[in-house]
Amino acid sequence: MDPAPSPTSSAITLHINGEKYRLSTDHRTTLLDVLRERLDLTGTKKGCDQGQCGACTVLVDGRRVVSCLSLAVAAEGRDVTTIEGMADGDQLHPVQQAFLDLDGYQCGYCTPGQICSAVAVIEEHAAGWPSAVTDDVGTEAGPAPLTPAEIRERMSGNLCRCGAYVSIVQAVSRAAAAAEEGRTAALKEASV
């Protein structure tokens, strides 16, 4: 049991991977440190600790966040998804499966952050969010094709020191195509 909160700490409730965690934490403690050091969710990696490498990327309410720069108290009551929460039991998330099938990793250190980021990239793209390389950002244009250039730009906040970028782009592309097929099939089924 954690000690009672002091003026520099708070009792918070974190919703992580569908589980609730109540703990007392110093206001200055990062989400990354709570995940790794307090909750033993070590899949999220500490790389640069400066928000530059993306190894610590998690999803907060479905959006990408570098957890080394996010305070744990700011995540109270929000839905946090780490790499440990991506799979559905023994069934890998389609992005995880694509990374595995296409060798989108080498040493694997950056892979959890890459996968969390890729999941968000696919959702952002499907929602029509443009990137810095999107040619036509007009609303009537619809989502830009998810080209390798789009994927590279959208994933640019995640570094891979081993250089598995070609395979990462292929994995994101495959997972995005599978997600699009799933959305199309769901729409067809709903219209019947």
Coordinates of N, CA and C in Angstrom, one line a residue:
M1 N 0.8 -1.2 0.0 CA 0.0 0.0 0.0 C 0.9 1.2 0.0
D2 N 0.5 2.2 -0.9 CA 1.3 3.4 -0.9 C 1.0 4.3 0.2
P3 N 2.0 5.1 0.6 CA 1.8 6.1 1.8 C 0.8 7.1 1.4
A4 N 0.2 7.8 2.3 CA -0.8 8.9 2.1 C -0.1 10.0 1.3
P5 N -0.9 10.7 0.4 CA -0.3 11.7 -0.4 C 0.2 12.9 0.5
S6 N 1.3 13.5 0.0 CA 1.8 14.7 0.6 C 1.5 15.9 -0.3
P7 N 1.9 17.1 0.1 CA 1.6 18.3 -0.7 C 2.2 18.2 -2.1
T8 N 3.2 17.3 -2.3 CA 3.9 17.2 -3.6 C 3.5 15.9 -4.3
S9 N 2.5 15.2 -3.8 CA 2.1 14.0 -4.4 C 0.5 13.9 -4.4
S10 N 0.0 13.0 -5.2 CA -1.4 12.8 -5.3 C -1.7 11.4 -5.4
A11 N -2.9 11.0 -4.9 CA -3.5 9.7 -5.1 C -4.2 9.8 -6.4
I12 N -3.8 8.9 -7.3 CA -4.4 8.9 -8.7 C -4.9 7.5 -9.0
T13 N -5.8 7.5 -10.0 CA -6.3 6.3 -10.6 C -6.0 6.3 -12.1
L14 N -5.2 5.3 -12.5 CA -4.8 5.2 -13.9 C -5.6 4.0 -14.5
H15 N -6.1 4.2 -15.7 CA -6.7 3.1 -16.5 C -5.8 2.7 -17.5
I16 N -5.1 1.5 -17.3 CA -4.1 1.1 -18.2 C -4.4 -0.3 -18.7
N17 N -4.5 -0.4 -20.0 CA -4.8 -1.7 -20.7 C -6.1 -2.4 -20.1
G18 N -7.1 -1.6 -19.8 CA -8.3 -2.1 -19.3 C -8.3 -2.4 -17.8
E19 N -7.3 -2.1 -17.1 CA -7.2 -2.3 -15.6 C -7.1 -1.0 -14.9
K20 N -7.6 -0.9 -13.7 CA -7.5 0.3 -12.9 C -6.4 0.1 -11.9
Y21 N -5.6 1.1 -11.8 CA -4.5 1.1 -10.8 C -4.6 2.4 -9.9
R22 N -4.7 2.2 -8.6 CA -4.7 3.3 -7.7 C -3.3 3.4 -7.0
L23 N -2.8 4.6 -7.0 CA -1.5 4.7 -6.4 C -1.2 6.2 -6.0
S24 N -0.3 6.4 -5.2 CA 0.1 7.7 -4.8 C 1.4 8.0 -5.5
T25 N 1.5 9.1 -6.2 CA 2.7 9.4 -6.9 C 3.1 10.9 -6.8
D26 N 4.4 11.2 -6.8 CA 4.9 12.5 -6.8 C 4.4 13.2 -8.1
H27 N 4.1 14.5 -8.0 CA 3.5 15.2 -9.1 C 4.5 15.3 -10.3
R28 N 5.8 15.1 -10.0 CA 6.8 15.2 -11.1 C 7.1 13.9 -11.8
T29 N 6.5 12.8 -11.3 CA 6.8 11.5 -11.9 C 6.2 11.4 -13.3
T30 N 7.0 10.9 -14.2 CA 6.5 10.7 -15.5 C 5.7 9.4 -15.6
L31 N 4.8 9.4 -16.6 CA 4.0 8.2 -16.9 C 4.9 7.0 -17.2
L32 N 6.0 7.3 -17.9 CA 7.0 6.2 -18.2 C 7.5 5.6 -16.9
D33 N 7.9 6.4 -16.0 CA 8.5 5.8 -14.7 C 7.4 5.1 -13.9
V34 N 6.2 5.6 -13.9 CA 5.1 4.9 -13.2 C 4.9 3.5 -13.9
L35 N 4.8 3.5 -15.2 CA 4.6 2.2 -15.9 C 5.7 1.2 -15.6
R36 N 6.9 1.6 -15.8 CA 8.0 0.7 -15.6 C 8.4 0.4 -14.2
E37 N 8.5 1.4 -13.4 CA 9.0 1.2 -12.0 C 8.0 0.9 -11.0
R38 N 6.8 1.4 -11.2 CA 5.7 1.1 -10.1 C 4.8 0.0 -10.5
L39 N 4.5 -0.1 -11.8 CA 3.5 -1.1 -12.3 C 4.1 -2.3 -13.0
D40 N 5.4 -2.3 -13.2 CA 6.1 -3.4 -13.8 C 5.6 -3.7 -15.2
L41 N 5.2 -2.6 -15.9 CA 4.8 -2.8 -17.3 C 6.1 -2.3 -18.1
T42 N 7.0 -3.2 -18.3 CA 8.3 -2.9 -18.8 C 8.4 -3.0 -20.3
G43 N 7.3 -3.3 -21.0 CA 7.3 -3.3 -22.4 C 7.6 -1.9 -23.0
T44 N 7.1 -0.9 -22.4 CA 7.4 0.5 -22.8 C 8.9 0.8 -22.4
K45 N 9.7 1.2 -23.4 CA 11.1 1.4 -23.1 C 11.5 2.8 -22.9
K46 N 12.5 3.0 -22.1 CA 13.2 4.3 -21.8 C 14.4 4.4 -22.7
G47 N 14.3 5.3 -23.7 CA 15.4 5.4 -24.6 C 16.2 6.7 -24.3
C48 N 15.8 7.8 -24.8 CA 16.5 9.1 -24.6 C 16.1 9.8 -23.4
D49 N 14.9 9.6 -22.9 CA 14.3 10.3 -21.8 C 14.2 11.8 -22.1
Q50 N 14.1 12.2 -23.3 CA 14.0 13.6 -23.8 C 12.9 13.7 -24.8
G51 N 12.1 12.7 -25.1 CA 11.0 12.8 -26.1 C 11.5 12.8 -27.5
Q52 N 12.7 12.4 -27.8 CA 13.2 12.5 -29.2 C 13.2 11.1 -29.9
C53 N 13.2 10.0 -29.2 CA 13.4 8.7 -29.9 C 12.1 7.9 -30.1
G54 N 11.1 8.2 -29.3 CA 9.8 7.5 -29.5 C 9.7 6.1 -28.9
A55 N 10.8 5.6 -28.2 CA 10.8 4.3 -27.7 C 9.7 4.1 -26.6
C56 N 9.4 5.2 -25.9 CA 8.4 5.2 -24.8 C 7.0 5.5 -25.3
T57 N 6.7 5.5 -26.6 CA 5.4 5.9 -27.1 C 4.3 4.9 -26.6
V58 N 3.3 5.5 -26.0 CA 2.1 4.7 -25.6 C 0.9 5.5 -26.2
L59 N -0.3 4.9 -26.0 CA -1.5 5.6 -26.5 C -2.3 6.1 -25.3
V60 N -2.7 7.3 -25.3 CA -3.5 7.9 -24.2 C -4.8 8.4 -24.9
D61 N -5.9 7.8 -24.6 CA -7.2 8.0 -25.3 C -7.0 7.9 -26.8
G62 N -6.2 6.9 -27.2 CA -6.0 6.6 -28.6 C -5.0 7.5 -29.3
R63 N -4.5 8.4 -28.7 CA -3.5 9.3 -29.3 C -2.1 9.0 -28.8
R64 N -1.1 9.2 -29.7 CA 0.3 8.9 -29.4 C 0.8 9.9 -28.4
V65 N 1.5 9.4 -27.4 CA 2.2 10.2 -26.4 C 3.5 9.6 -26.1
V66 N 4.5 10.5 -26.0 CA 5.8 10.0 -25.5 C 5.8 10.1 -24.0
S67 N 5.7 8.9 -23.3 CA 5.5 8.9 -21.9 C 6.6 9.4 -21.1
C68 N 7.8 9.6 -21.6 CA 8.9 10.1 -20.8 C 8.7 11.6 -20.6
L69 N 7.8 12.3 -21.3 CA 7.6 13.7 -21.2 C 6.2 14.0 -20.6
S70 N 5.4 12.9 -20.3 CA 4.1 13.1 -19.8 C 4.0 12.8 -18.3
L71 N 3.4 13.6 -17.6 CA 3.3 13.4 -16.1 C 2.2 12.4 -15.9
A72 N 2.5 11.5 -14.9 CA 1.5 10.4 -14.6 C 0.2 11.1 -14.1
V73 N 0.3 12.2 -13.4 CA -1.0 12.8 -12.8 C -1.8 13.3 -14.0
A74 N -1.2 13.6 -15.1 CA -2.0 14.1 -16.3 C -2.8 13.0 -17.0
A75 N -2.4 11.7 -16.7 CA -3.1 10.6 -17.3 C -4.2 10.1 -16.4
E76 N -4.5 10.7 -15.3 CA -5.5 10.2 -14.4 C -6.9 10.2 -15.1
G77 N -7.6 9.1 -15.0 CA -8.9 8.9 -15.6 C -8.9 8.8 -17.1
R78 N -7.8 8.8 -17.7 CA -7.7 8.6 -19.2 C -7.3 7.2 -19.5
D79 N -7.7 6.7 -20.7 CA -7.3 5.3 -21.1 C -5.9 5.3 -21.7
V80 N -5.1 4.5 -21.0 CA -3.7 4.4 -21.5 C -3.5 3.0 -22.0
T81 N -2.9 2.9 -23.2 CA -2.7 1.6 -23.8 C -1.2 1.5 -24.0
T82 N -0.6 0.4 -23.5 CA 0.8 0.1 -23.7 C 0.9 -1.1 -24.6
I83 N 2.1 -1.5 -24.9 CA 2.3 -2.6 -25.8 C 1.7 -3.9 -25.2
E84 N 1.7 -4.0 -23.8 CA 1.1 -5.1 -23.2 C -0.4 -5.2 -23.4
G85 N -1.0 -4.1 -23.8 CA -2.5 -4.1 -24.0 C -2.9 -4.2 -25.4
M86 N -1.9 -4.4 -26.3 CA -2.3 -4.5 -27.8 C -2.9 -5.8 -28.2
A87 N -2.4 -6.9 -27.8 CA -2.9 -8.2 -28.2 C -4.2 -8.5 -27.5
D88 N -5.0 -9.3 -28.1 CA -6.3 -9.8 -27.5 C -6.1 -11.2 -27.1
G89 N -5.6 -11.4 -25.9 CA -5.2 -12.7 -25.4 C -4.0 -13.2 -26.2
D90 N -4.2 -14.4 -26.8 CA -3.1 -14.9 -27.6 C -3.1 -14.4 -29.1
Q91 N -4.1 -13.6 -29.4 CA -4.2 -13.1 -30.8 C -3.5 -11.8 -30.9
L92 N -2.4 -11.7 -31.6 CA -1.7 -10.5 -31.8 C -2.5 -9.4 -32.5
H93 N -2.3 -8.1 -32.1 CA -2.9 -7.0 -32.9 C -2.4 -7.1 -34.3
P94 N -3.1 -6.7 -35.3 CA -2.7 -6.8 -36.7 C -1.4 -6.1 -36.9
V95 N -1.1 -5.0 -36.2 CA 0.2 -4.3 -36.4 C 1.3 -5.2 -35.8
Q96 N 1.1 -5.8 -34.7 CA 2.1 -6.7 -34.1 C 2.4 -7.8 -35.1
Q97 N 1.3 -8.4 -35.6 CA 1.5 -9.5 -36.6 C 2.3 -9.1 -37.8
A98 N 2.0 -7.9 -38.3 CA 2.7 -7.4 -39.5 C 4.1 -7.2 -39.2
F99 N 4.5 -6.7 -38.0 CA 5.9 -6.5 -37.7 C 6.6 -7.8 -37.6
L100 N 5.9 -8.8 -37.0 CA 6.5 -10.1 -36.9 C 6.7 -10.8 -38.3
D101 N 5.6 -10.7 -39.1 CA 5.7 -11.3 -40.5 C 6.7 -10.7 -41.4
L102 N 6.9 -9.4 -41.3 CA 7.7 -8.7 -42.2 C 9.1 -8.2 -41.6
D103 N 9.4 -8.8 -40.4 CA 10.6 -8.5 -39.7 C 10.8 -7.0 -39.5
G104 N 9.8 -6.3 -38.9 CA 9.8 -4.9 -38.7 C 10.6 -4.5 -37.4
Y105 N 11.5 -5.3 -37.1 CA 12.3 -5.1 -35.9 C 13.7 -5.8 -36.1
Q106 N 14.7 -5.4 -35.3 CA 15.9 -6.1 -35.3 C 16.2 -6.4 -33.9
C107 N 16.8 -5.4 -33.1 CA 17.1 -5.7 -31.7 C 15.8 -5.8 -30.9
G108 N 14.7 -5.1 -31.4 CA 13.4 -5.1 -30.7 C 13.2 -4.0 -29.7
Y109 N 14.3 -3.2 -29.4 CA 14.1 -2.2 -28.3 C 13.1 -1.2 -28.6
C110 N 13.1 -0.7 -29.8 CA 12.2 0.4 -30.2 C 10.8 -0.1 -30.6
T111 N 10.7 -1.4 -30.8 CA 9.5 -2.0 -31.4 C 8.2 -1.7 -30.6
P112 N 8.2 -1.8 -29.3 CA 6.9 -1.4 -28.6 C 6.4 0.0 -28.9
G113 N 7.3 1.0 -28.9 CA 7.0 2.3 -29.3 C 6.6 2.4 -30.8
Q114 N 7.3 1.7 -31.6 CA 7.0 1.7 -33.1 C 5.5 1.2 -33.3
I115 N 5.2 0.1 -32.6 CA 3.9 -0.5 -32.8 C 2.8 0.4 -32.2
C116 N 3.0 1.0 -31.1 CA 2.0 1.9 -30.5 C 1.8 3.1 -31.5
S117 N 2.9 3.6 -32.0 CA 2.8 4.7 -32.9 C 2.1 4.3 -34.2
A118 N 2.4 3.1 -34.7 CA 1.8 2.6 -36.0 C 0.3 2.5 -35.8
V119 N -0.1 2.0 -34.7 CA -1.6 1.8 -34.5 C -2.3 3.2 -34.6
A120 N -1.7 4.2 -33.9 CA -2.2 5.5 -34.0 C -2.1 6.1 -35.4
V121 N -1.1 5.9 -36.1 CA -0.9 6.4 -37.5 C -2.0 5.9 -38.3
I122 N -2.3 4.6 -38.2 CA -3.4 4.0 -39.1 C -4.7 4.7 -38.7
E123 N -5.0 4.9 -37.5 CA -6.3 5.5 -37.1 C -6.3 7.0 -37.5
E124 N -5.2 7.7 -37.4 CA -5.1 9.1 -37.8 C -5.4 9.2 -39.3
H125 N -4.7 8.3 -40.1 CA -4.9 8.3 -41.5 C -6.3 8.0 -41.9
A126 N -6.9 7.0 -41.3 CA -8.3 6.7 -41.6 C -9.3 7.8 -41.3
A127 N -8.9 8.6 -40.3 CA -9.8 9.7 -39.9 C -9.6 10.9 -40.8
G128 N -8.6 10.8 -41.7 CA -8.4 11.9 -42.7 C -7.4 13.0 -42.3
W129 N -6.6 12.7 -41.2 CA -5.7 13.7 -40.7 C -4.5 13.8 -41.8
P130 N -4.2 15.0 -42.2 CA -3.1 15.1 -43.1 C -1.7 15.0 -42.4
S131 N -0.7 14.8 -43.1 CA 0.7 14.9 -42.6 C 1.4 16.0 -43.3
A132 N 2.7 16.2 -43.0 CA 3.5 17.2 -43.6 C 3.7 17.0 -45.1
V133 N 3.6 15.7 -45.6 CA 3.8 15.4 -47.0 C 2.5 15.2 -47.7
T134 N 1.4 15.3 -47.1 CA 0.1 15.2 -47.8 C 0.0 16.2 -48.9
D135 N -0.3 15.8 -50.1 CA -0.4 16.8 -51.2 C -1.6 17.6 -51.2
D136 N -2.8 17.0 -51.0 CA -4.1 17.7 -51.0 C -4.7 17.5 -49.7
V137 N -4.9 18.6 -49.0 CA -5.5 18.5 -47.6 C -7.0 19.0 -47.7
G138 N -7.5 19.2 -48.8 CA -8.9 19.6 -49.0 C -9.8 18.5 -48.4
T139 N -10.9 18.8 -47.8 CA -11.8 17.9 -47.2 C -12.5 17.0 -48.3
E140 N -12.7 17.5 -49.5 CA -13.3 16.7 -50.5 C -12.3 15.6 -51.1
A141 N -11.0 15.8 -50.8 CA -10.0 14.9 -51.3 C -10.1 13.5 -50.6
G142 N -10.6 13.5 -49.4 CA -10.6 12.3 -48.6 C -9.2 12.0 -48.1
P143 N -9.0 10.9 -47.4 CA -7.7 10.6 -46.9 C -6.7 10.4 -48.0
A144 N -5.5 10.9 -47.8 CA -4.4 10.7 -48.8 C -4.1 9.3 -48.8
P145 N -3.6 8.8 -50.0 CA -3.2 7.4 -50.0 C -2.0 7.2 -49.0
L146 N -2.0 6.1 -48.3 CA -1.0 5.8 -47.3 C 0.2 5.3 -48.0
T147 N 0.9 6.2 -48.7 CA 2.1 5.8 -49.4 C 3.3 5.6 -48.5
P148 N 4.4 5.0 -48.9 CA 5.6 4.9 -48.1 C 6.1 6.2 -47.6
A149 N 6.0 7.3 -48.4 CA 6.4 8.6 -47.9 C 5.5 9.1 -46.8
E150 N 4.2 8.9 -46.9 CA 3.3 9.2 -45.8 C 3.6 8.5 -44.6
I151 N 3.8 7.2 -44.7 CA 4.1 6.3 -43.5 C 5.4 6.8 -42.9
R152 N 6.5 7.1 -43.7 CA 7.7 7.5 -43.1 C 7.6 8.8 -42.4
E153 N 6.8 9.8 -43.0 CA 6.6 11.1 -42.3 C 5.8 10.9 -41.0
R154 N 4.8 10.1 -41.0 CA 3.9 9.9 -39.9 C 4.6 9.1 -38.8
M155 N 5.6 8.3 -39.1 CA 6.3 7.5 -38.1 C 7.7 8.2 -37.8
S156 N 7.9 9.4 -38.2 CA 9.2 10.0 -38.1 C 9.6 10.3 -36.6
G157 N 8.7 10.3 -35.7 CA 9.0 10.5 -34.3 C 9.5 9.3 -33.6
N158 N 9.6 8.2 -34.3 CA 10.1 6.9 -33.7 C 11.4 6.5 -34.5
L159 N 12.4 6.5 -33.7 CA 13.7 6.1 -34.3 C 14.0 4.6 -34.1
C160 N 14.7 4.1 -35.1 CA 15.2 2.7 -35.0 C 16.7 2.7 -35.2
R161 N 17.4 2.5 -34.2 CA 18.9 2.5 -34.3 C 19.5 1.4 -35.2
C162 N 18.7 0.3 -35.3 CA 19.1 -0.8 -36.1 C 18.9 -0.5 -37.6
G163 N 18.0 0.4 -37.9 CA 17.7 0.7 -39.3 C 16.7 -0.2 -40.0
A164 N 15.7 -0.7 -39.3 CA 14.7 -1.6 -39.9 C 13.6 -0.8 -40.6
Y165 N 13.8 0.4 -41.0 CA 12.8 1.3 -41.5 C 12.1 0.7 -42.7
V166 N 12.7 0.0 -43.6 CA 12.1 -0.5 -44.8 C 11.0 -1.5 -44.4
S167 N 11.4 -2.4 -43.5 CA 10.4 -3.4 -43.0 C 9.3 -2.8 -42.1
I168 N 9.6 -1.7 -41.4 CA 8.6 -1.0 -40.6 C 7.6 -0.4 -41.5
V169 N 8.0 0.2 -42.6 CA 7.1 0.9 -43.5 C 6.2 -0.2 -44.1
Q170 N 6.8 -1.3 -44.5 CA 6.0 -2.4 -45.1 C 5.0 -3.0 -44.1
A171 N 5.4 -3.1 -42.9 CA 4.5 -3.6 -41.8 C 3.3 -2.7 -41.6
V172 N 3.6 -1.4 -41.5 CA 2.5 -0.4 -41.3 C 1.6 -0.4 -42.5
S173 N 2.1 -0.5 -43.7 CA 1.3 -0.5 -44.9 C 0.4 -1.8 -44.9
R174 N 0.9 -2.9 -44.6 CA 0.1 -4.1 -44.6 C -1.0 -4.0 -43.5
A175 N -0.6 -3.6 -42.3 CA -1.7 -3.5 -41.3 C -2.7 -2.5 -41.6
A176 N -2.3 -1.4 -42.3 CA -3.3 -0.3 -42.7 C -4.2 -0.9 -43.7
A177 N -3.7 -1.7 -44.7 CA -4.5 -2.3 -45.7 C -5.5 -3.3 -45.1
A178 N -5.1 -4.0 -44.1 CA -6.0 -5.0 -43.4 C -7.1 -4.2 -42.6
A179 N -6.7 -3.1 -42.0 CA -7.7 -2.3 -41.3 C -8.7 -1.8 -42.2
E180 N -8.3 -1.3 -43.4 CA -9.2 -0.7 -44.4 C -10.1 -1.8 -44.9
E181 N -9.6 -3.0 -45.1 CA -10.5 -4.1 -45.6 C -11.5 -4.4 -44.5
G182 N -11.1 -4.4 -43.3 CA -12.0 -4.6 -42.2 C -13.1 -3.6 -42.1
R183 N -12.8 -2.3 -42.3 CA -13.8 -1.2 -42.2 C -14.7 -1.4 -43.4
T184 N -14.2 -1.7 -44.6 CA -15.0 -1.9 -45.8 C -16.0 -3.0 -45.6
A185 N -15.5 -4.1 -45.1 CA -16.4 -5.3 -44.9 C -17.5 -5.0 -43.8
A186 N -17.1 -4.2 -42.8 CA -18.1 -3.9 -41.8 C -19.2 -2.9 -42.3
L187 N -18.8 -2.0 -43.2 CA -19.8 -1.1 -43.9 C -20.7 -1.9 -44.8
K188 N -20.1 -2.9 -45.5 CA -21.0 -3.7 -46.4 C -22.0 -4.5 -45.6
E189 N -21.5 -5.1 -44.5 CA -22.3 -5.9 -43.7 C -23.4 -5.1 -43.0
A190 N -23.1 -3.8 -42.6 CA -24.1 -3.0 -42.0 C -25.2 -2.5 -42.9
S191 N -24.8 -2.4 -44.2 CA -25.8 -1.9 -45.2 C -26.7 -3.0 -45.7
V192 N -26.4 -4.2 -45.4 CA -27.3 -5.4 -45.8 C -28.5 -5.5 -44.9

